[in-house]
Amino acid sequence: MRRFIPLLLAFAAIGCSKNSSELSRFHEDGRAKPVVAVASLIDTTSIDLPWSLSEELTTMIVDKVAQTGSIFVSAKDDLSSTDTPFGNDLSWIRREFPEDQFVVFLELVEHETIALSQEKNKNMSVNAFETAMNLKMAVKMRVVDLRSYTPKIVLQEMVRDTYYIPKNVVPVDYKVTGWGTEGFISSPMGLAHSQLVLQISSRISDYIQLAKSR
């Protein structure tokens, strides 16, 4: 009998995990939450980092949207090379996301650090210690409603954000202090990404709740 106890405990754990996942689909009063898929962010910038910006920002956005407690976020989905999330043809989306009510598409189109003095004079060469910097970021965002037979775009916009990096801030070696390390969260890039993710996740949550109420 003893040899069956671990097996029973394993099944119990699986059952609890499944029930927890199912319960998270509903509010405490029994109302169903909107089911939203967040497709992996497309990175079209030329920035070279030791980690994937797409993976980092997608993970952060999914976590932040889920933390609102008002949306059930399904597993992230990678897009195929033939998918065109920002094109005019929306017919393929229902096929790729059959279980979701909404799907969010994101594309990082800008991620560039520019010295403030360079913004005034593009030809000026500066040292990072001599001037403040701006980390400029832009993400194209589209939210598609899949609740009816024909997919419908309920939000499409460019989210822009700028993070100010003060003068004399010691440059960070992101090969050492990259995403996933303890120091990244408080680094200029880590703080900038958190600020950008907060803005994006708020827009996603607000517009989906608005569409759900209609």
mmCIF file with all atom_site columns, C-alpha atoms in Angstrom:
data_model
loop_
_atom_site.group_PDB
_atom_site.id
_atom_site.type_symbol
_atom_site.label_atom_id
_atom_site.label_alt_id
_atom_site.label_comp_id
_atom_site.label_asym_id
_atom_site.label_entity_id
_atom_site.label_seq_id
_atom_site.pdbx_PDB_ins_code
_atom_site.Cartn_x
_atom_site.Cartn_y
_atom_site.Cartn_z
_atom_site.occupancy
_atom_site.B_iso_or_equiv
_atom_site.pdbx_formal_charge
_atom_site.auth_seq_id
_atom_site.auth_comp_id
_atom_site.auth_asym_id
_atom_site.auth_atom_id
_atom_site.pdbx_PDB_model_num
ATOM 1   C CA . MET A 1 1   ? 0.000   0.000  0.000   1.00 0.00 ? 1   MET A CA 1
ATOM 2   C CA . ARG A 1 2   ? 2.822   2.358  0.829   1.00 0.00 ? 2   ARG A CA 1
ATOM 3   C CA . ARG A 1 3   ? 4.172   2.288  -2.705  1.00 0.00 ? 3   ARG A CA 1
ATOM 4   C CA . PHE A 1 4   ? 0.876   3.700  -3.981  1.00 0.00 ? 4   PHE A CA 1
ATOM 5   C CA . ILE A 1 5   ? 0.897   6.705  -1.646  1.00 0.00 ? 5   ILE A CA 1
ATOM 6   C CA . PRO A 1 6   ? 3.358   8.821  -3.726  1.00 0.00 ? 6   PRO A CA 1
ATOM 7   C CA . LEU A 1 7   ? 1.311   8.054  -6.840  1.00 0.00 ? 7   LEU A CA 1
ATOM 8   C CA . LEU A 1 8   ? -1.911  9.160  -5.167  1.00 0.00 ? 8   LEU A CA 1
ATOM 9   C CA . LEU A 1 9   ? -0.250  12.334 -3.947  1.00 0.00 ? 9   LEU A CA 1
ATOM 10  C CA . ALA A 1 10  ? 0.970   13.064 -7.475  1.00 0.00 ? 10  ALA A CA 1
ATOM 11  C CA . PHE A 1 11  ? -2.545  12.709 -8.900  1.00 0.00 ? 11  PHE A CA 1
ATOM 12  C CA . ALA A 1 12  ? -3.895  14.935 -6.133  1.00 0.00 ? 12  ALA A CA 1
ATOM 13  C CA . ALA A 1 13  ? -1.319  17.613 -6.946  1.00 0.00 ? 13  ALA A CA 1
ATOM 14  C CA . ILE A 1 14  ? -2.207  17.472 -10.644 1.00 0.00 ? 14  ILE A CA 1
ATOM 15  C CA . GLY A 1 15  ? -5.900  17.758 -9.770  1.00 0.00 ? 15  GLY A CA 1
ATOM 16  C CA . CYS A 1 16  ? -5.312  20.781 -7.537  1.00 0.00 ? 16  CYS A CA 1
ATOM 17  C CA . SER A 1 17  ? -3.199  22.464 -10.218 1.00 0.00 ? 17  SER A CA 1
ATOM 18  C CA . LYS A 1 18  ? -5.906  21.910 -12.829 1.00 0.00 ? 18  LYS A CA 1
ATOM 19  C CA . ASN A 1 19  ? -8.640  23.158 -10.503 1.00 0.00 ? 19  ASN A CA 1
ATOM 20  C CA . SER A 1 20  ? -6.568  26.237 -9.678  1.00 0.00 ? 20  SER A CA 1
ATOM 21  C CA . SER A 1 21  ? -6.137  26.957 -13.387 1.00 0.00 ? 21  SER A CA 1
ATOM 22  C CA . GLU A 1 22  ? -9.864  26.501 -14.028 1.00 0.00 ? 22  GLU A CA 1
ATOM 23  C CA . LEU A 1 23  ? -10.826 28.700 -11.057 1.00 0.00 ? 23  LEU A CA 1
ATOM 24  C CA . SER A 1 24  ? -8.568  31.502 -12.316 1.00 0.00 ? 24  SER A CA 1
ATOM 25  C CA . ARG A 1 25  ? -10.825 31.739 -15.370 1.00 0.00 ? 25  ARG A CA 1
ATOM 26  C CA . PHE A 1 26  ? -13.632 33.145 -13.224 1.00 0.00 ? 26  PHE A CA 1
ATOM 27  C CA . HIS A 1 27  ? -14.237 36.063 -10.898 1.00 0.00 ? 27  HIS A CA 1
ATOM 28  C CA . GLU A 1 28  ? -15.271 35.320 -7.318  1.00 0.00 ? 28  GLU A CA 1
ATOM 29  C CA . ASP A 1 29  ? -18.891 36.003 -8.230  1.00 0.00 ? 29  ASP A CA 1
ATOM 30  C CA . GLY A 1 30  ? -18.789 33.350 -10.963 1.00 0.00 ? 30  GLY A CA 1
ATOM 31  C CA . ARG A 1 31  ? -18.513 35.651 -13.973 1.00 0.00 ? 31  ARG A CA 1
ATOM 32  C CA . ALA A 1 32  ? -16.123 34.387 -16.636 1.00 0.00 ? 32  ALA A CA 1
ATOM 33  C CA . LYS A 1 33  ? -13.037 36.451 -17.350 1.00 0.00 ? 33  LYS A CA 1
ATOM 34  C CA . PRO A 1 34  ? -12.162 37.299 -20.965 1.00 0.00 ? 34  PRO A CA 1
ATOM 35  C CA . VAL A 1 35  ? -9.714  34.732 -22.367 1.00 0.00 ? 35  VAL A CA 1
ATOM 36  C CA . VAL A 1 36  ? -6.784  36.524 -23.993 1.00 0.00 ? 36  VAL A CA 1
ATOM 37  C CA . ALA A 1 37  ? -3.800  35.183 -25.918 1.00 0.00 ? 37  ALA A CA 1
ATOM 38  C CA . VAL A 1 38  ? -0.657  37.315 -26.078 1.00 0.00 ? 38  VAL A CA 1
ATOM 39  C CA . ALA A 1 39  ? 1.378   36.359 -29.125 1.00 0.00 ? 39  ALA A CA 1
ATOM 40  C CA . SER A 1 40  ? 5.156   36.546 -28.805 1.00 0.00 ? 40  SER A CA 1
ATOM 41  C CA . LEU A 1 41  ? 6.362   40.085 -29.425 1.00 0.00 ? 41  LEU A CA 1
ATOM 42  C CA . ILE A 1 42  ? 8.042   40.627 -32.785 1.00 0.00 ? 42  ILE A CA 1
ATOM 43  C CA . ASP A 1 43  ? 11.383  42.436 -32.451 1.00 0.00 ? 43  ASP A CA 1
ATOM 44  C CA . THR A 1 44  ? 12.347  44.358 -35.593 1.00 0.00 ? 44  THR A CA 1
ATOM 45  C CA . THR A 1 45  ? 15.020  46.517 -33.936 1.00 0.00 ? 45  THR A CA 1
ATOM 46  C CA . SER A 1 46  ? 18.747  46.101 -34.498 1.00 0.00 ? 46  SER A CA 1
ATOM 47  C CA . ILE A 1 47  ? 19.745  46.148 -30.822 1.00 0.00 ? 47  ILE A CA 1
ATOM 48  C CA . ASP A 1 48  ? 22.225  43.412 -29.909 1.00 0.00 ? 48  ASP A CA 1
ATOM 49  C CA . LEU A 1 49  ? 21.742  41.969 -26.410 1.00 0.00 ? 49  LEU A CA 1
ATOM 50  C CA . PRO A 1 50  ? 22.792  38.684 -24.763 1.00 0.00 ? 50  PRO A CA 1
ATOM 51  C CA . TRP A 1 51  ? 19.124  37.700 -24.341 1.00 0.00 ? 51  TRP A CA 1
ATOM 52  C CA . SER A 1 52  ? 15.933  37.815 -26.385 1.00 0.00 ? 52  SER A CA 1
ATOM 53  C CA . LEU A 1 53  ? 14.078  41.119 -26.055 1.00 0.00 ? 53  LEU A CA 1
ATOM 54  C CA . SER A 1 54  ? 11.038  39.353 -27.480 1.00 0.00 ? 54  SER A CA 1
ATOM 55  C CA . GLU A 1 55  ? 11.047  36.734 -24.730 1.00 0.00 ? 55  GLU A CA 1
ATOM 56  C CA . GLU A 1 56  ? 11.716  39.279 -21.986 1.00 0.00 ? 56  GLU A CA 1
ATOM 57  C CA . LEU A 1 57  ? 9.014   41.789 -22.927 1.00 0.00 ? 57  LEU A CA 1
ATOM 58  C CA . THR A 1 58  ? 6.425   39.123 -23.814 1.00 0.00 ? 58  THR A CA 1
ATOM 59  C CA . THR A 1 59  ? 6.936   37.409 -20.452 1.00 0.00 ? 59  THR A CA 1
ATOM 60  C CA . MET A 1 60  ? 6.701   40.701 -18.569 1.00 0.00 ? 60  MET A CA 1
ATOM 61  C CA . ILE A 1 61  ? 3.541   41.794 -20.407 1.00 0.00 ? 61  ILE A CA 1
ATOM 62  C CA . VAL A 1 62  ? 1.814   38.425 -19.896 1.00 0.00 ? 62  VAL A CA 1
ATOM 63  C CA . ASP A 1 63  ? 2.647   38.483 -16.180 1.00 0.00 ? 63  ASP A CA 1
ATOM 64  C CA . LYS A 1 64  ? 1.507   42.094 -15.742 1.00 0.00 ? 64  LYS A CA 1
ATOM 65  C CA . VAL A 1 65  ? -1.814  41.560 -17.558 1.00 0.00 ? 65  VAL A CA 1
ATOM 66  C CA . ALA A 1 66  ? -2.481  38.384 -15.541 1.00 0.00 ? 66  ALA A CA 1
ATOM 67  C CA . GLN A 1 67  ? -1.748  40.244 -12.293 1.00 0.00 ? 67  GLN A CA 1
ATOM 68  C CA . THR A 1 68  ? -4.751  42.499 -12.865 1.00 0.00 ? 68  THR A CA 1
ATOM 69  C CA . GLY A 1 69  ? -6.954  39.546 -11.926 1.00 0.00 ? 69  GLY A CA 1
ATOM 70  C CA . SER A 1 70  ? -9.597  40.622 -14.436 1.00 0.00 ? 70  SER A CA 1
ATOM 71  C CA . ILE A 1 71  ? -8.250  38.730 -17.469 1.00 0.00 ? 71  ILE A CA 1
ATOM 72  C CA . PHE A 1 72  ? -7.388  35.077 -18.036 1.00 0.00 ? 72  PHE A CA 1
ATOM 73  C CA . VAL A 1 73  ? -4.215  34.972 -20.123 1.00 0.00 ? 73  VAL A CA 1
ATOM 74  C CA . SER A 1 74  ? -3.750  31.784 -22.121 1.00 0.00 ? 74  SER A CA 1
ATOM 75  C CA . ALA A 1 75  ? -0.354  30.370 -23.053 1.00 0.00 ? 75  ALA A CA 1
ATOM 76  C CA . LYS A 1 76  ? 1.829   32.515 -25.302 1.00 0.00 ? 76  LYS A CA 1
ATOM 77  C CA . ASP A 1 77  ? 1.785   31.537 -28.954 1.00 0.00 ? 77  ASP A CA 1
ATOM 78  C CA . ASP A 1 78  ? 4.680   31.854 -31.374 1.00 0.00 ? 78  ASP A CA 1
ATOM 79  C CA . LEU A 1 79  ? 3.721   33.101 -34.812 1.00 0.00 ? 79  LEU A CA 1
ATOM 80  C CA . SER A 1 80  ? 4.833   31.338 -37.971 1.00 0.00 ? 80  SER A CA 1
ATOM 81  C CA . SER A 1 81  ? 6.828   33.109 -40.660 1.00 0.00 ? 81  SER A CA 1
ATOM 82  C CA . THR A 1 82  ? 3.741   33.263 -42.887 1.00 0.00 ? 82  THR A CA 1
ATOM 83  C CA . ASP A 1 83  ? 1.521   35.002 -40.334 1.00 0.00 ? 83  ASP A CA 1
ATOM 84  C CA . THR A 1 84  ? 0.982   38.748 -40.813 1.00 0.00 ? 84  THR A CA 1
ATOM 85  C CA . PRO A 1 85  ? -0.517  40.063 -37.548 1.00 0.00 ? 85  PRO A CA 1
ATOM 86  C CA . PHE A 1 86  ? -0.547  43.683 -38.731 1.00 0.00 ? 86  PHE A CA 1
ATOM 87  C CA . GLY A 1 87  ? -1.844  43.005 -42.227 1.00 0.00 ? 87  GLY A CA 1
ATOM 88  C CA . ASN A 1 88  ? -5.350  43.429 -43.628 1.00 0.00 ? 88  ASN A CA 1
ATOM 89  C CA . ASP A 1 89  ? -6.131  39.699 -43.755 1.00 0.00 ? 89  ASP A CA 1
ATOM 90  C CA . LEU A 1 90  ? -7.476  38.576 -40.368 1.00 0.00 ? 90  LEU A CA 1
ATOM 91  C CA . SER A 1 91  ? -8.992  35.260 -41.481 1.00 0.00 ? 91  SER A CA 1
ATOM 92  C CA . TRP A 1 92  ? -6.045  33.141 -40.283 1.00 0.00 ? 92  TRP A CA 1
ATOM 93  C CA . ILE A 1 93  ? -6.231  34.425 -36.701 1.00 0.00 ? 93  ILE A CA 1
ATOM 94  C CA . ARG A 1 94  ? -9.263  32.344 -35.713 1.00 0.00 ? 94  ARG A CA 1
ATOM 95  C CA . ARG A 1 95  ? -7.515  29.216 -37.000 1.00 0.00 ? 95  ARG A CA 1
ATOM 96  C CA . GLU A 1 96  ? -4.396  29.904 -34.946 1.00 0.00 ? 96  GLU A CA 1
ATOM 97  C CA . PHE A 1 97  ? -6.243  30.975 -31.764 1.00 0.00 ? 97  PHE A CA 1
ATOM 98  C CA . PRO A 1 98  ? -9.403  28.817 -31.701 1.00 0.00 ? 98  PRO A CA 1
ATOM 99  C CA . GLU A 1 99  ? -9.883  28.840 -27.912 1.00 0.00 ? 99  GLU A CA 1
ATOM 100 C CA . ASP A 1 100 ? -9.328  32.547 -27.270 1.00 0.00 ? 100 ASP A CA 1
ATOM 101 C CA . GLN A 1 101 ? -11.755 35.468 -27.191 1.00 0.00 ? 101 GLN A CA 1
ATOM 102 C CA . PHE A 1 102 ? -9.094  38.098 -27.811 1.00 0.00 ? 102 PHE A CA 1
ATOM 103 C CA . VAL A 1 103 ? -5.533  38.033 -29.128 1.00 0.00 ? 103 VAL A CA 1
ATOM 104 C CA . VAL A 1 104 ? -2.840  40.676 -28.665 1.00 0.00 ? 104 VAL A CA 1
ATOM 105 C CA . PHE A 1 105 ? -0.118  41.290 -31.246 1.00 0.00 ? 105 PHE A CA 1
ATOM 106 C CA . LEU A 1 106 ? 2.971   43.355 -30.432 1.00 0.00 ? 106 LEU A CA 1
ATOM 107 C CA . GLU A 1 107 ? 5.953   44.571 -32.453 1.00 0.00 ? 107 GLU A CA 1
ATOM 108 C CA . LEU A 1 108 ? 8.961   46.394 -30.999 1.00 0.00 ? 108 LEU A CA 1
ATOM 109 C CA . VAL A 1 109 ? 9.932   48.907 -33.684 1.00 0.00 ? 109 VAL A CA 1
ATOM 110 C CA . GLU A 1 110 ? 12.242  51.219 -31.715 1.00 0.00 ? 110 GLU A CA 1
ATOM 111 C CA . HIS A 1 111 ? 14.740  50.688 -28.895 1.00 0.00 ? 111 HIS A CA 1
ATOM 112 C CA . GLU A 1 112 ? 17.509  53.255 -29.026 1.00 0.00 ? 112 GLU A CA 1
ATOM 113 C CA . THR A 1 113 ? 19.589  55.185 -26.496 1.00 0.00 ? 113 THR A CA 1
ATOM 114 C CA . ILE A 1 114 ? 20.311  58.758 -27.590 1.00 0.00 ? 114 ILE A CA 1
ATOM 115 C CA . ALA A 1 115 ? 22.337  61.433 -25.804 1.00 0.00 ? 115 ALA A CA 1
ATOM 116 C CA . LEU A 1 116 ? 20.272  64.563 -25.178 1.00 0.00 ? 116 LEU A CA 1
ATOM 117 C CA . SER A 1 117 ? 22.944  66.728 -26.794 1.00 0.00 ? 117 SER A CA 1
ATOM 118 C CA . GLN A 1 118 ? 22.868  64.478 -29.859 1.00 0.00 ? 118 GLN A CA 1
ATOM 119 C CA . GLU A 1 119 ? 19.141  65.085 -30.243 1.00 0.00 ? 119 GLU A CA 1
ATOM 120 C CA . LYS A 1 120 ? 19.961  68.748 -30.816 1.00 0.00 ? 120 LYS A CA 1
ATOM 121 C CA . ASN A 1 121 ? 23.025  68.077 -32.958 1.00 0.00 ? 121 ASN A CA 1
ATOM 122 C CA . LYS A 1 122 ? 22.957  64.723 -34.763 1.00 0.00 ? 122 LYS A CA 1
ATOM 123 C CA . ASN A 1 123 ? 26.642  65.004 -35.715 1.00 0.00 ? 123 ASN A CA 1
ATOM 124 C CA . MET A 1 124 ? 27.899  65.583 -32.166 1.00 0.00 ? 124 MET A CA 1
ATOM 125 C CA . SER A 1 125 ? 30.018  62.838 -30.610 1.00 0.00 ? 125 SER A CA 1
ATOM 126 C CA . VAL A 1 126 ? 29.595  62.552 -26.835 1.00 0.00 ? 126 VAL A CA 1
ATOM 127 C CA . ASN A 1 127 ? 30.805  60.455 -23.933 1.00 0.00 ? 127 ASN A CA 1
ATOM 128 C CA . ALA A 1 128 ? 28.139  58.608 -21.950 1.00 0.00 ? 128 ALA A CA 1
ATOM 129 C CA . PHE A 1 129 ? 29.456  60.185 -18.743 1.00 0.00 ? 129 PHE A CA 1
ATOM 130 C CA . GLU A 1 130 ? 29.193  63.746 -20.090 1.00 0.00 ? 130 GLU A CA 1
ATOM 131 C CA . THR A 1 131 ? 25.498  63.977 -20.879 1.00 0.00 ? 131 THR A CA 1
ATOM 132 C CA . ALA A 1 132 ? 22.138  62.555 -19.896 1.00 0.00 ? 132 ALA A CA 1
ATOM 133 C CA . MET A 1 133 ? 20.587  59.957 -22.172 1.00 0.00 ? 133 MET A CA 1
ATOM 134 C CA . ASN A 1 134 ? 17.112  59.044 -23.352 1.00 0.00 ? 134 ASN A CA 1
ATOM 135 C CA . LEU A 1 135 ? 16.155  55.416 -24.029 1.00 0.00 ? 135 LEU A CA 1
ATOM 136 C CA . LYS A 1 136 ? 13.469  55.718 -26.682 1.00 0.00 ? 136 LYS A CA 1
ATOM 137 C CA . MET A 1 137 ? 11.118  52.785 -27.224 1.00 0.00 ? 137 MET A CA 1
ATOM 138 C CA . ALA A 1 138 ? 8.093   52.183 -29.440 1.00 0.00 ? 138 ALA A CA 1
ATOM 139 C CA . VAL A 1 139 ? 5.784   49.172 -29.672 1.00 0.00 ? 139 VAL A CA 1
ATOM 140 C CA . LYS A 1 140 ? 3.116   48.658 -32.327 1.00 0.00 ? 140 LYS A CA 1
ATOM 141 C CA . MET A 1 141 ? 0.074   47.055 -30.727 1.00 0.00 ? 141 MET A CA 1
ATOM 142 C CA . ARG A 1 142 ? -3.068  45.432 -32.114 1.00 0.00 ? 142 ARG A CA 1
ATOM 143 C CA . VAL A 1 143 ? -5.884  43.765 -30.150 1.00 0.00 ? 143 VAL A CA 1
ATOM 144 C CA . VAL A 1 144 ? -8.289  41.546 -32.114 1.00 0.00 ? 144 VAL A CA 1
ATOM 145 C CA . ASP A 1 145 ? -11.722 40.455 -30.869 1.00 0.00 ? 145 ASP A CA 1
ATOM 146 C CA . LEU A 1 146 ? -12.467 36.834 -31.824 1.00 0.00 ? 146 LEU A CA 1
ATOM 147 C CA . ARG A 1 147 ? -15.864 36.447 -30.179 1.00 0.00 ? 147 ARG A CA 1
ATOM 148 C CA . SER A 1 148 ? -17.815 36.746 -33.424 1.00 0.00 ? 148 SER A CA 1
ATOM 149 C CA . TYR A 1 149 ? -17.430 34.841 -36.695 1.00 0.00 ? 149 TYR A CA 1
ATOM 150 C CA . THR A 1 150 ? -15.410 37.670 -38.238 1.00 0.00 ? 150 THR A CA 1
ATOM 151 C CA . PRO A 1 151 ? -12.307 38.835 -36.268 1.00 0.00 ? 151 PRO A CA 1
ATOM 152 C CA . LYS A 1 152 ? -12.519 42.514 -35.371 1.00 0.00 ? 152 LYS A CA 1
ATOM 153 C CA . ILE A 1 153 ? -9.737  44.961 -34.482 1.00 0.00 ? 153 ILE A CA 1
ATOM 154 C CA . VAL A 1 154 ? -10.666 46.765 -31.245 1.00 0.00 ? 154 VAL A CA 1
ATOM 155 C CA . LEU A 1 155 ? -7.347  48.533 -30.677 1.00 0.00 ? 155 LEU A CA 1
ATOM 156 C CA . GLN A 1 156 ? -4.443  49.494 -32.893 1.00 0.00 ? 156 GLN A CA 1
ATOM 157 C CA . GLU A 1 157 ? -1.884  52.062 -31.862 1.00 0.00 ? 157 GLU A CA 1
ATOM 158 C CA . MET A 1 158 ? 1.788   52.860 -31.407 1.00 0.00 ? 158 MET A CA 1
ATOM 159 C CA . VAL A 1 159 ? 2.850   52.953 -27.772 1.00 0.00 ? 159 VAL A CA 1
ATOM 160 C CA . ARG A 1 160 ? 5.852   55.241 -27.321 1.00 0.00 ? 160 ARG A CA 1
ATOM 161 C CA . ASP A 1 161 ? 7.867   55.698 -24.158 1.00 0.00 ? 161 ASP A CA 1
ATOM 162 C CA . THR A 1 162 ? 11.080  57.487 -23.185 1.00 0.00 ? 162 THR A CA 1
ATOM 163 C CA . TYR A 1 163 ? 13.179  56.655 -20.160 1.00 0.00 ? 163 TYR A CA 1
ATOM 164 C CA . TYR A 1 164 ? 15.535  59.354 -18.889 1.00 0.00 ? 164 TYR A CA 1
ATOM 165 C CA . ILE A 1 165 ? 19.018  58.194 -17.833 1.00 0.00 ? 165 ILE A CA 1
ATOM 166 C CA . PRO A 1 166 ? 20.749  60.912 -15.764 1.00 0.00 ? 166 PRO A CA 1
ATOM 167 C CA . LYS A 1 167 ? 24.218  62.210 -16.452 1.00 0.00 ? 167 LYS A CA 1
ATOM 168 C CA . ASN A 1 168 ? 27.121  60.324 -14.827 1.00 0.00 ? 168 ASN A CA 1
ATOM 169 C CA . VAL A 1 169 ? 25.184  57.070 -14.411 1.00 0.00 ? 169 VAL A CA 1
ATOM 170 C CA . VAL A 1 170 ? 27.763  54.303 -14.595 1.00 0.00 ? 170 VAL A CA 1
ATOM 171 C CA . PRO A 1 171 ? 27.262  52.270 -17.799 1.00 0.00 ? 171 PRO A CA 1
ATOM 172 C CA . VAL A 1 172 ? 25.897  48.775 -17.166 1.00 0.00 ? 172 VAL A CA 1
ATOM 173 C CA . ASP A 1 173 ? 27.554  45.687 -18.614 1.00 0.00 ? 173 ASP A CA 1
ATOM 174 C CA . TYR A 1 174 ? 24.443  43.813 -19.716 1.00 0.00 ? 174 TYR A CA 1
ATOM 175 C CA . LYS A 1 175 ? 26.511  40.732 -20.507 1.00 0.00 ? 175 LYS A CA 1
ATOM 176 C CA . VAL A 1 176 ? 26.890  40.438 -16.731 1.00 0.00 ? 176 VAL A CA 1
ATOM 177 C CA . THR A 1 177 ? 23.738  42.211 -15.510 1.00 0.00 ? 177 THR A CA 1
ATOM 178 C CA . GLY A 1 178 ? 21.274  40.996 -18.101 1.00 0.00 ? 178 GLY A CA 1
ATOM 179 C CA . TRP A 1 179 ? 17.648  39.940 -17.962 1.00 0.00 ? 179 TRP A CA 1
ATOM 180 C CA . GLY A 1 180 ? 17.168  37.284 -15.303 1.00 0.00 ? 180 GLY A CA 1
ATOM 181 C CA . THR A 1 181 ? 19.887  38.568 -12.981 1.00 0.00 ? 181 THR A CA 1
ATOM 182 C CA . GLU A 1 182 ? 19.147  40.273 -9.684  1.00 0.00 ? 182 GLU A CA 1
ATOM 183 C CA . GLY A 1 183 ? 20.716  43.556 -10.761 1.00 0.00 ? 183 GLY A CA 1
ATOM 184 C CA . PHE A 1 184 ? 18.785  43.895 -14.023 1.00 0.00 ? 184 PHE A CA 1
ATOM 185 C CA . ILE A 1 185 ? 15.552  45.009 -12.351 1.00 0.00 ? 185 ILE A CA 1
ATOM 186 C CA . SER A 1 186 ? 17.191  48.171 -10.973 1.00 0.00 ? 186 SER A CA 1
ATOM 187 C CA . SER A 1 187 ? 19.336  48.867 -14.056 1.00 0.00 ? 187 SER A CA 1
ATOM 188 C CA . PRO A 1 188 ? 18.375  51.702 -16.470 1.00 0.00 ? 188 PRO A CA 1
ATOM 189 C CA . MET A 1 189 ? 17.159  49.219 -19.082 1.00 0.00 ? 189 MET A CA 1
ATOM 190 C CA . GLY A 1 190 ? 15.314  47.111 -16.522 1.00 0.00 ? 190 GLY A CA 1
ATOM 191 C CA . LEU A 1 191 ? 13.517  50.164 -15.142 1.00 0.00 ? 191 LEU A CA 1
ATOM 192 C CA . ALA A 1 192 ? 12.769  51.433 -18.653 1.00 0.00 ? 192 ALA A CA 1
ATOM 193 C CA . HIS A 1 193 ? 11.268  48.095 -19.694 1.00 0.00 ? 193 HIS A CA 1
ATOM 194 C CA . SER A 1 194 ? 9.121   47.957 -16.543 1.00 0.00 ? 194 SER A CA 1
ATOM 195 C CA . GLN A 1 195 ? 7.790   51.439 -17.346 1.00 0.00 ? 195 GLN A CA 1
ATOM 196 C CA . LEU A 1 196 ? 7.012   50.445 -20.952 1.00 0.00 ? 196 LEU A CA 1
ATOM 197 C CA . VAL A 1 197 ? 5.369   47.158 -19.932 1.00 0.00 ? 197 VAL A CA 1
ATOM 198 C CA . LEU A 1 198 ? 3.143   48.922 -17.412 1.00 0.00 ? 198 LEU A CA 1
ATOM 199 C CA . GLN A 1 199 ? 1.870   51.277 -20.106 1.00 0.00 ? 199 GLN A CA 1
ATOM 200 C CA . ILE A 1 200 ? 1.237   48.455 -22.604 1.00 0.00 ? 200 ILE A CA 1
ATOM 201 C CA . SER A 1 201 ? -0.465  46.128 -20.125 1.00 0.00 ? 201 SER A CA 1
ATOM 202 C CA . SER A 1 202 ? -2.725  48.952 -18.922 1.00 0.00 ? 202 SER A CA 1
ATOM 203 C CA . ARG A 1 203 ? -3.837  49.655 -22.489 1.00 0.00 ? 203 ARG A CA 1
ATOM 204 C CA . ILE A 1 204 ? -4.504  45.960 -23.129 1.00 0.00 ? 204 ILE A CA 1
ATOM 205 C CA . SER A 1 205 ? -6.524  45.564 -19.936 1.00 0.00 ? 205 SER A CA 1
ATOM 206 C CA . ASP A 1 206 ? -8.538  48.771 -20.429 1.00 0.00 ? 206 ASP A CA 1
ATOM 207 C CA . TYR A 1 207 ? -9.508  48.070 -24.033 1.00 0.00 ? 207 TYR A CA 1
ATOM 208 C CA . ILE A 1 208 ? -10.385 44.411 -23.497 1.00 0.00 ? 208 ILE A CA 1
ATOM 209 C CA . GLN A 1 209 ? -12.572 45.294 -20.525 1.00 0.00 ? 209 GLN A CA 1
ATOM 210 C CA . LEU A 1 210 ? -14.256 47.986 -22.630 1.00 0.00 ? 210 LEU A CA 1
ATOM 211 C CA . ALA A 1 211 ? -14.839 45.565 -25.534 1.00 0.00 ? 211 ALA A CA 1
ATOM 212 C CA . LYS A 1 212 ? -16.090 42.876 -23.136 1.00 0.00 ? 212 LYS A CA 1
ATOM 213 C CA . SER A 1 213 ? -18.708 45.245 -21.703 1.00 0.00 ? 213 SER A CA 1
ATOM 214 C CA . ARG A 1 214 ? -20.235 45.934 -25.098 1.00 0.00 ? 214 ARG A CA 1
#
